[in-house]
PDB file of C-alpha atoms in Angstrom:
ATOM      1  CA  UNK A   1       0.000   0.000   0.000  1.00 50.00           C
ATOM      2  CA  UNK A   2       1.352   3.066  -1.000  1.00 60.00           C
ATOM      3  CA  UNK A   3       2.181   5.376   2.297  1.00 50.00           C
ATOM      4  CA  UNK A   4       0.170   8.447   0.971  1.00 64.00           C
ATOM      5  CA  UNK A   5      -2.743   5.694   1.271  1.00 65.00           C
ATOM      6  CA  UNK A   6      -1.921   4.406   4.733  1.00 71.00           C
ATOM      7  CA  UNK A   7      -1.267   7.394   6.273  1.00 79.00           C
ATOM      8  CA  UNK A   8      -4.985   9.208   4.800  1.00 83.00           C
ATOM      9  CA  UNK A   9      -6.361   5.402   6.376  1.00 88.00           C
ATOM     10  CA  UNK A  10      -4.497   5.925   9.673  1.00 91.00           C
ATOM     11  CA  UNK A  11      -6.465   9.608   9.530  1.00 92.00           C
ATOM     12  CA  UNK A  12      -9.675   7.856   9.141  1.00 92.00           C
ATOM     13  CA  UNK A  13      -9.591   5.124  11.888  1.00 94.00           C
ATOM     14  CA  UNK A  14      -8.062   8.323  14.195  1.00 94.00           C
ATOM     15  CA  UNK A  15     -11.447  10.137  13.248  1.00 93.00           C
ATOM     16  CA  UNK A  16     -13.386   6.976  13.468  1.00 94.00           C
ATOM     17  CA  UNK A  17     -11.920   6.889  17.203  1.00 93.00           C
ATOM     18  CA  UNK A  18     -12.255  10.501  18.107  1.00 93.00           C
ATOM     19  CA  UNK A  19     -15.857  10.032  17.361  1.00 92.00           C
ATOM     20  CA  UNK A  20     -16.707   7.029  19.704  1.00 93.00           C
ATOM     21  CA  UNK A  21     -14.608   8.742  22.054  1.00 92.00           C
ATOM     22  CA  UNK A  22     -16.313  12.140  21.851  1.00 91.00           C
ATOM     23  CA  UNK A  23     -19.943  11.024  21.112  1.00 90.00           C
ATOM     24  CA  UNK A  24     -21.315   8.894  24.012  1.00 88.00           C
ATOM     25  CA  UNK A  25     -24.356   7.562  21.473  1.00 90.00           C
ATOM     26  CA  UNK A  26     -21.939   5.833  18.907  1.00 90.00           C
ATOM     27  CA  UNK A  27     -22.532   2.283  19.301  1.00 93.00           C
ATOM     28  CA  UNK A  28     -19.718   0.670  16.832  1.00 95.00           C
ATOM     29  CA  UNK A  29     -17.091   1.874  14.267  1.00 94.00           C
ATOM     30  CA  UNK A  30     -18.884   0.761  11.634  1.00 95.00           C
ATOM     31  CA  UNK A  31     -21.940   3.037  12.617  1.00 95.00           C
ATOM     32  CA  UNK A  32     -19.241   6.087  12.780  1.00 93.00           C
ATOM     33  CA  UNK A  33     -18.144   5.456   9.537  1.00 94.00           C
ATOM     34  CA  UNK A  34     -21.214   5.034   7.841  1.00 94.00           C
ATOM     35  CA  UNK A  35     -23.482   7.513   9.479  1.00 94.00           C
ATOM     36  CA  UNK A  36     -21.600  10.044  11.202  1.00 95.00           C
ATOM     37  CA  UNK A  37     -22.574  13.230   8.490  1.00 94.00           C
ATOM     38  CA  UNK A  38     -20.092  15.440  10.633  1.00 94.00           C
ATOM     39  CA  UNK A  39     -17.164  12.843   9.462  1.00 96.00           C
ATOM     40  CA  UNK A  40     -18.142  12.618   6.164  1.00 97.00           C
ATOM     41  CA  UNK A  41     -18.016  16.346   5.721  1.00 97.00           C
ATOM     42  CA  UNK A  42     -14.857  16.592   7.179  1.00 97.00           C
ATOM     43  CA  UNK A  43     -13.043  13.811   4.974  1.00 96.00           C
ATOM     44  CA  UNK A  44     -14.715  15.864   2.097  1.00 97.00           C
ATOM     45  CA  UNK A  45     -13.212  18.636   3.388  1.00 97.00           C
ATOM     46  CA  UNK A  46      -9.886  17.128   3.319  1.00 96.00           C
ATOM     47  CA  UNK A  47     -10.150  16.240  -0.468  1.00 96.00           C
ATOM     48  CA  UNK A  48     -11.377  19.586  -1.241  1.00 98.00           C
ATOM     49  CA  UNK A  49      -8.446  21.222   0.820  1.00 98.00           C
ATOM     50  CA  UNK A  50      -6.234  19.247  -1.079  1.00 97.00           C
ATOM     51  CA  UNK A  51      -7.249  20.583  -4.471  1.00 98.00           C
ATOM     52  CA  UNK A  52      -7.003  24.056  -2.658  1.00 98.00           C
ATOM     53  CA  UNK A  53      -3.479  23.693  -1.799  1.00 97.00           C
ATOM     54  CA  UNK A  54      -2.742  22.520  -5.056  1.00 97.00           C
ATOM     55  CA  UNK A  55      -4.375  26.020  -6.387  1.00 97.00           C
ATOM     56  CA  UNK A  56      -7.469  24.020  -8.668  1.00 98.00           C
ATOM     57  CA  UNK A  57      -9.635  26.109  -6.900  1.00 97.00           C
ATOM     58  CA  UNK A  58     -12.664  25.667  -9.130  1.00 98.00           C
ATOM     59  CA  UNK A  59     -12.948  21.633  -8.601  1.00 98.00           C
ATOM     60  CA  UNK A  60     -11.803  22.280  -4.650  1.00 98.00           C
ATOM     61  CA  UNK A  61     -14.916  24.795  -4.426  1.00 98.00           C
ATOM     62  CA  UNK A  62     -16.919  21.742  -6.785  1.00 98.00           C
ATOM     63  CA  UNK A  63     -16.162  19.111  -4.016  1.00 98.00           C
ATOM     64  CA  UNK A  64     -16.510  21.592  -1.054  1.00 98.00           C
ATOM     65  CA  UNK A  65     -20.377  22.545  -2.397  1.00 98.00           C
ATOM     66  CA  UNK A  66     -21.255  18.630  -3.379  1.00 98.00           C
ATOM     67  CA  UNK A  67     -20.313  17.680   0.414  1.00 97.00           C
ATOM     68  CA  UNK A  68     -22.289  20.452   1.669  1.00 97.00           C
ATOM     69  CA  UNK A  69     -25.458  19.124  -0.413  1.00 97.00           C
ATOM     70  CA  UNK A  70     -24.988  15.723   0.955  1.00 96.00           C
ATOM     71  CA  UNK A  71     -24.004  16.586   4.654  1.00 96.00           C
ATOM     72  CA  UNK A  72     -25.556  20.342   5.469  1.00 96.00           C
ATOM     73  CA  UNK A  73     -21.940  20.785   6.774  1.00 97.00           C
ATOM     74  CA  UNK A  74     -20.000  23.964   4.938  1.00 97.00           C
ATOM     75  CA  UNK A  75     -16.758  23.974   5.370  1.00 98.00           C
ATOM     76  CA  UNK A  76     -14.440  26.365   3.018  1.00 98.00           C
ATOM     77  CA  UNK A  77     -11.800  24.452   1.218  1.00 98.00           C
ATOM     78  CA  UNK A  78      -9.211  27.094   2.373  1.00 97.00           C
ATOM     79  CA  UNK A  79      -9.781  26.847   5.899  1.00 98.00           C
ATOM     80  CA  UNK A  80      -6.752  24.990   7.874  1.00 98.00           C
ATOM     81  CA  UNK A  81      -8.150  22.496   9.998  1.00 98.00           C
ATOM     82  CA  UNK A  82      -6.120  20.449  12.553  1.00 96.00           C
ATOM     83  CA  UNK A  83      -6.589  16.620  13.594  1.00 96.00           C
ATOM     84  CA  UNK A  84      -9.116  15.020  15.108  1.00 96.00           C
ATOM     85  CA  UNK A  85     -11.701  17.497  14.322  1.00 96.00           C
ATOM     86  CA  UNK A  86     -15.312  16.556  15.426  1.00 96.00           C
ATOM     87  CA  UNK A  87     -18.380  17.865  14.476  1.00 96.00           C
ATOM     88  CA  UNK A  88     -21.646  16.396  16.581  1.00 94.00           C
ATOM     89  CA  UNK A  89     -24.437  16.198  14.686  1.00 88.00           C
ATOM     90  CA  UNK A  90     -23.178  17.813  11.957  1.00 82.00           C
ATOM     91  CA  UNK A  91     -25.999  19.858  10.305  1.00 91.00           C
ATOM     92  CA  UNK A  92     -25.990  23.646   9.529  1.00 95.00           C
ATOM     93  CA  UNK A  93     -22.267  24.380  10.604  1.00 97.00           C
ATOM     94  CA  UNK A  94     -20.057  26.452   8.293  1.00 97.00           C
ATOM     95  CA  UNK A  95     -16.764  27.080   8.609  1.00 98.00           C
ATOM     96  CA  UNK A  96     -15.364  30.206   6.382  1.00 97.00           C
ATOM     97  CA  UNK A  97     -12.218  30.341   4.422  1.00 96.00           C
ATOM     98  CA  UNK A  98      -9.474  32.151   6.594  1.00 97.00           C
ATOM     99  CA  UNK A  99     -10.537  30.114   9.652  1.00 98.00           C
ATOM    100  CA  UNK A 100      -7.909  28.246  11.521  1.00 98.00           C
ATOM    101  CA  UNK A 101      -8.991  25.137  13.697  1.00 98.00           C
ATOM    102  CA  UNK A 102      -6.787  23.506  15.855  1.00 97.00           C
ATOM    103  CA  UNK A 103      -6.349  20.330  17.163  1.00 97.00           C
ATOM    104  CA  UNK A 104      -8.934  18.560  19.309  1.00 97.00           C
ATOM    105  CA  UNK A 105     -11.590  20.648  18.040  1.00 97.00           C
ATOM    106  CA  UNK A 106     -15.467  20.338  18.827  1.00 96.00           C
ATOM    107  CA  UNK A 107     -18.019  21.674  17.323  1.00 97.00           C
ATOM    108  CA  UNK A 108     -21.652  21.228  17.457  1.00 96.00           C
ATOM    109  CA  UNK A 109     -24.685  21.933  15.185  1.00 95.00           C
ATOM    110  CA  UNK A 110     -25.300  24.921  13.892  1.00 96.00           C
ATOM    111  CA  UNK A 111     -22.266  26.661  14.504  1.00 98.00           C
ATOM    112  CA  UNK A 112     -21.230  29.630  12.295  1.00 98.00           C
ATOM    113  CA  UNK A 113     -17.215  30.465  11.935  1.00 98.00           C
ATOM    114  CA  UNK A 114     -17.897  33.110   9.676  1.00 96.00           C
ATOM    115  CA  UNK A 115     -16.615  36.897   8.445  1.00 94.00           C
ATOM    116  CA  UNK A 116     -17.406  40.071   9.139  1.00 91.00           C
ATOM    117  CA  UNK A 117     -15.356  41.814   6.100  1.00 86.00           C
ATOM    118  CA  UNK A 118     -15.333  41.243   2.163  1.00 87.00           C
ATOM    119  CA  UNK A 119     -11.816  42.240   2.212  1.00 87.00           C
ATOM    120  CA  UNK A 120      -9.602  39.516   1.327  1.00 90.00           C
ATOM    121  CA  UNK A 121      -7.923  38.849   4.552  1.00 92.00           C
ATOM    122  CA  UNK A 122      -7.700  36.775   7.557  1.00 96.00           C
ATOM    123  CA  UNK A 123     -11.662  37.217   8.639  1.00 96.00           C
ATOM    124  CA  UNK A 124     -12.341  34.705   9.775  1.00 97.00           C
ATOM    125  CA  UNK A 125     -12.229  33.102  13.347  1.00 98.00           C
ATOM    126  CA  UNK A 126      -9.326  30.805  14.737  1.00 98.00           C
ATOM    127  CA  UNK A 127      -9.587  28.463  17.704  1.00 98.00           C
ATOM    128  CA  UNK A 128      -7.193  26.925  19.915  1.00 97.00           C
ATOM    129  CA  UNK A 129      -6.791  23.297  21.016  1.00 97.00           C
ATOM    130  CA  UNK A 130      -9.335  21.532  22.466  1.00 96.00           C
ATOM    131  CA  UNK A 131     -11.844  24.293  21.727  1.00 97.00           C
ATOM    132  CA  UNK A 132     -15.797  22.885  22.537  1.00 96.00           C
ATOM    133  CA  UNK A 133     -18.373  25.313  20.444  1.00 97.00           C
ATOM    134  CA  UNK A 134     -21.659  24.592  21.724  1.00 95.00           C
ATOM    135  CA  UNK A 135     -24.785  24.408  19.330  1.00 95.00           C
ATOM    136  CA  UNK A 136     -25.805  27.636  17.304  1.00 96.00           C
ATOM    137  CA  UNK A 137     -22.646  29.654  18.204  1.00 97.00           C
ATOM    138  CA  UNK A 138     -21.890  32.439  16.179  1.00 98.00           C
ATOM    139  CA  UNK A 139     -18.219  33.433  16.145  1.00 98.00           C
ATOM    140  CA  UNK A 140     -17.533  36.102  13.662  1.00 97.00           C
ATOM    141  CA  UNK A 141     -14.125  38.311  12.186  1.00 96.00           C
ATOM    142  CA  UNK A 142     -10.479  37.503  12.937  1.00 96.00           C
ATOM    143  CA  UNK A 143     -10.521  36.785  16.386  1.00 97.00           C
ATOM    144  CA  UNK A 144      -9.090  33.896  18.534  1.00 98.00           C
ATOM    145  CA  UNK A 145     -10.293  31.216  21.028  1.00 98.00           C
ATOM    146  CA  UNK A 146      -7.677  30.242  23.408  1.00 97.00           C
ATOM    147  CA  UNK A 147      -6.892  26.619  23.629  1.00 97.00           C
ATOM    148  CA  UNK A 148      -9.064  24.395  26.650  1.00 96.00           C
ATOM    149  CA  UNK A 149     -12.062  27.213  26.170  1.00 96.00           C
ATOM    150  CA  UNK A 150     -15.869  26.657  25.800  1.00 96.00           C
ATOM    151  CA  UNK A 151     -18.114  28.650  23.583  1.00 97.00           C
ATOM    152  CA  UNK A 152     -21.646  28.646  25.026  1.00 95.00           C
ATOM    153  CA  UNK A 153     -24.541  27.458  23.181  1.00 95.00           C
ATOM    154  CA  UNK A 154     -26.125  30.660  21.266  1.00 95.00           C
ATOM    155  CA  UNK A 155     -23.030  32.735  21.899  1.00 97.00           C
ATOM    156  CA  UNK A 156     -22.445  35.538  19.922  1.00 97.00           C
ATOM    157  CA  UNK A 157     -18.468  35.596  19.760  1.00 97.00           C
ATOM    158  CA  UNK A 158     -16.657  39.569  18.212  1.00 97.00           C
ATOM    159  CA  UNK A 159     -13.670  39.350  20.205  1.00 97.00           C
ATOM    160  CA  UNK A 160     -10.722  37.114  21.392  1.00 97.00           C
ATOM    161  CA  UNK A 161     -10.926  35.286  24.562  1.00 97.00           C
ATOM    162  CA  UNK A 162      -7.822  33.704  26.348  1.00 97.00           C
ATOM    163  CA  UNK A 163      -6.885  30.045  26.889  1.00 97.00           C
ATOM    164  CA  UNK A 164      -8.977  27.976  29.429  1.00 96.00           C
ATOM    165  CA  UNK A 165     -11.800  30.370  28.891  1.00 96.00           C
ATOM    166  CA  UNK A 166     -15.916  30.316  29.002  1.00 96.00           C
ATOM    167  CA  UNK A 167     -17.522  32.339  26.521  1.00 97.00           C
ATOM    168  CA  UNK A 168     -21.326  33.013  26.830  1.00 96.00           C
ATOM    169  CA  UNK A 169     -23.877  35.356  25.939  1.00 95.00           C
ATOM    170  CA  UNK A 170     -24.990  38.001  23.438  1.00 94.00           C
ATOM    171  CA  UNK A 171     -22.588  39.431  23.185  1.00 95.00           C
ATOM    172  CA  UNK A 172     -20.617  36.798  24.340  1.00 94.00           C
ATOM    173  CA  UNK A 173     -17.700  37.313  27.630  1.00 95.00           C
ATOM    174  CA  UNK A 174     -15.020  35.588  28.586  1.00 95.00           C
ATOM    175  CA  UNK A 175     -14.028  34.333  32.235  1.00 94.00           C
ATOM    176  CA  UNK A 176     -11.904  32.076  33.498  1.00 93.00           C
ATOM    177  CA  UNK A 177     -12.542  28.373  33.232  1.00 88.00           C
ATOM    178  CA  UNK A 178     -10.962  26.022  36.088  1.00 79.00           C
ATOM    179  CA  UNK A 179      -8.416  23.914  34.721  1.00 67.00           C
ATOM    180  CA  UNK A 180      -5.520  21.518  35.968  1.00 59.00           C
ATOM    181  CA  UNK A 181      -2.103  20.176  34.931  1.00 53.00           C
ATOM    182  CA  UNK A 182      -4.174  16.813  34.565  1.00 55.00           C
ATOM    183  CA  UNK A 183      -7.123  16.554  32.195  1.00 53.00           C
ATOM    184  CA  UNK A 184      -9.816  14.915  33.667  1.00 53.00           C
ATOM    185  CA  UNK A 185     -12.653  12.566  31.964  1.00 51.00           C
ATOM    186  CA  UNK A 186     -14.750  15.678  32.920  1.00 54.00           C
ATOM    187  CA  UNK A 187     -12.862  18.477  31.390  1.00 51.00           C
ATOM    188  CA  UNK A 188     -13.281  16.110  28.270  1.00 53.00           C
ATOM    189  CA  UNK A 189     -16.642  15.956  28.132  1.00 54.00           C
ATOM    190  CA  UNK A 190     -17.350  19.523  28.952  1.00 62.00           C
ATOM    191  CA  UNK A 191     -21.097  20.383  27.299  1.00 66.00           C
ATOM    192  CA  UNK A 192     -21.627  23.570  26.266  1.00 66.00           C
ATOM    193  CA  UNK A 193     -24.653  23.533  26.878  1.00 62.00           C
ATOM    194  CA  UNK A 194     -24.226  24.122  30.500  1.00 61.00           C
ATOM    195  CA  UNK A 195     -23.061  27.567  29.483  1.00 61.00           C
ATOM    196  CA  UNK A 196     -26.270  28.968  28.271  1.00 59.00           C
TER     197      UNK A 196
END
């Protein structure tokens, strides 16, 4: 097997994982990989991105809009997404172009990561490690999640928070989140939803 293949197989069983670890409903792998919409839209993702980066920007926009259609997950094939990426029940989320995601990355549905200018710059949102975005967050412009925060469910996000944060609200504030040298089970499985 060639090692382009193996390693793009090694991403998908990591994915496949993050899921059953991250989703407490997922009953086997072979339910993650065949019904998980939030997967499927991010391995479409990763084709599209790939076309992106090789500058065919017309078929990378082509794949990006077909697995949009077949998900309701929109994620721009410019955006730079990091690994194991998880999107929980995947419908209505879209992620602009300019948007940076790291590592470890949550997101729920209907989540926007969108602009604020038509200026062709970095608009778009970036988050940290281990960011959790609860469902129907709005984060908009060039701003930045610290790593280990939590975006509230219905937050409005316009401006940068810092590491181990809670953001909540309309317009959404930052305050300090608890956190340890250790991460717990708990700290895992934060739900954003608690943050209303």
């Amino acid at each position: 097997m060639p090692l382009a293949a193996s390693g793009a197989f090694a991403r998908v069983r990591e994915d496949i994982s993050t899921a059953r670890l991250r989703d407490p409903a997922s009953r086997s792998r072979l339910e993650v990989l065949l019904s998980y919409s939030g997967l499927h839209a991010v391995w479409g993702y990763r084709v599209a991105h790939r076309l992106w980066m090789r500058r065919l920007r017309l078929p990378a926009r082509l794949v990006s809009q077909y697995v949009r259609f077949l998900t309701g997950v929109e994620i721009h094939p410019g955006a730079v997404i990091g690994r194991r990426f998880f999107i929980d029940h995947g419908m209505g989320v879209v992620i602009g172009e300019t948007a940076e995601i790291g590592d470890d990355v949550m997101l729920y549905h209907g989540v926007t990561l969108g602009g604020r200018s038509t200026a062709r710059e970095k608009r778009h949102p970036t988050l940290g490690n281990d960011v959790t975005v609860g469902a129907g967050a709005v984060l908009l412009g060039p701003l930045v999640i610290g790593a280990h925060s939590v975006v509230g469910a219905q937050a409005v996000v316009v401006h940068d928070a810092p590491p181990y944060s809670v953001i909540t609200g309309i317009p959404a504030v930052a305050r300090p989140r608890a956190h340890s040298a250790e991460p717990t089970a708990e700290a895992f499985y934060t739900d954003p939803a608690i943050y209303i």
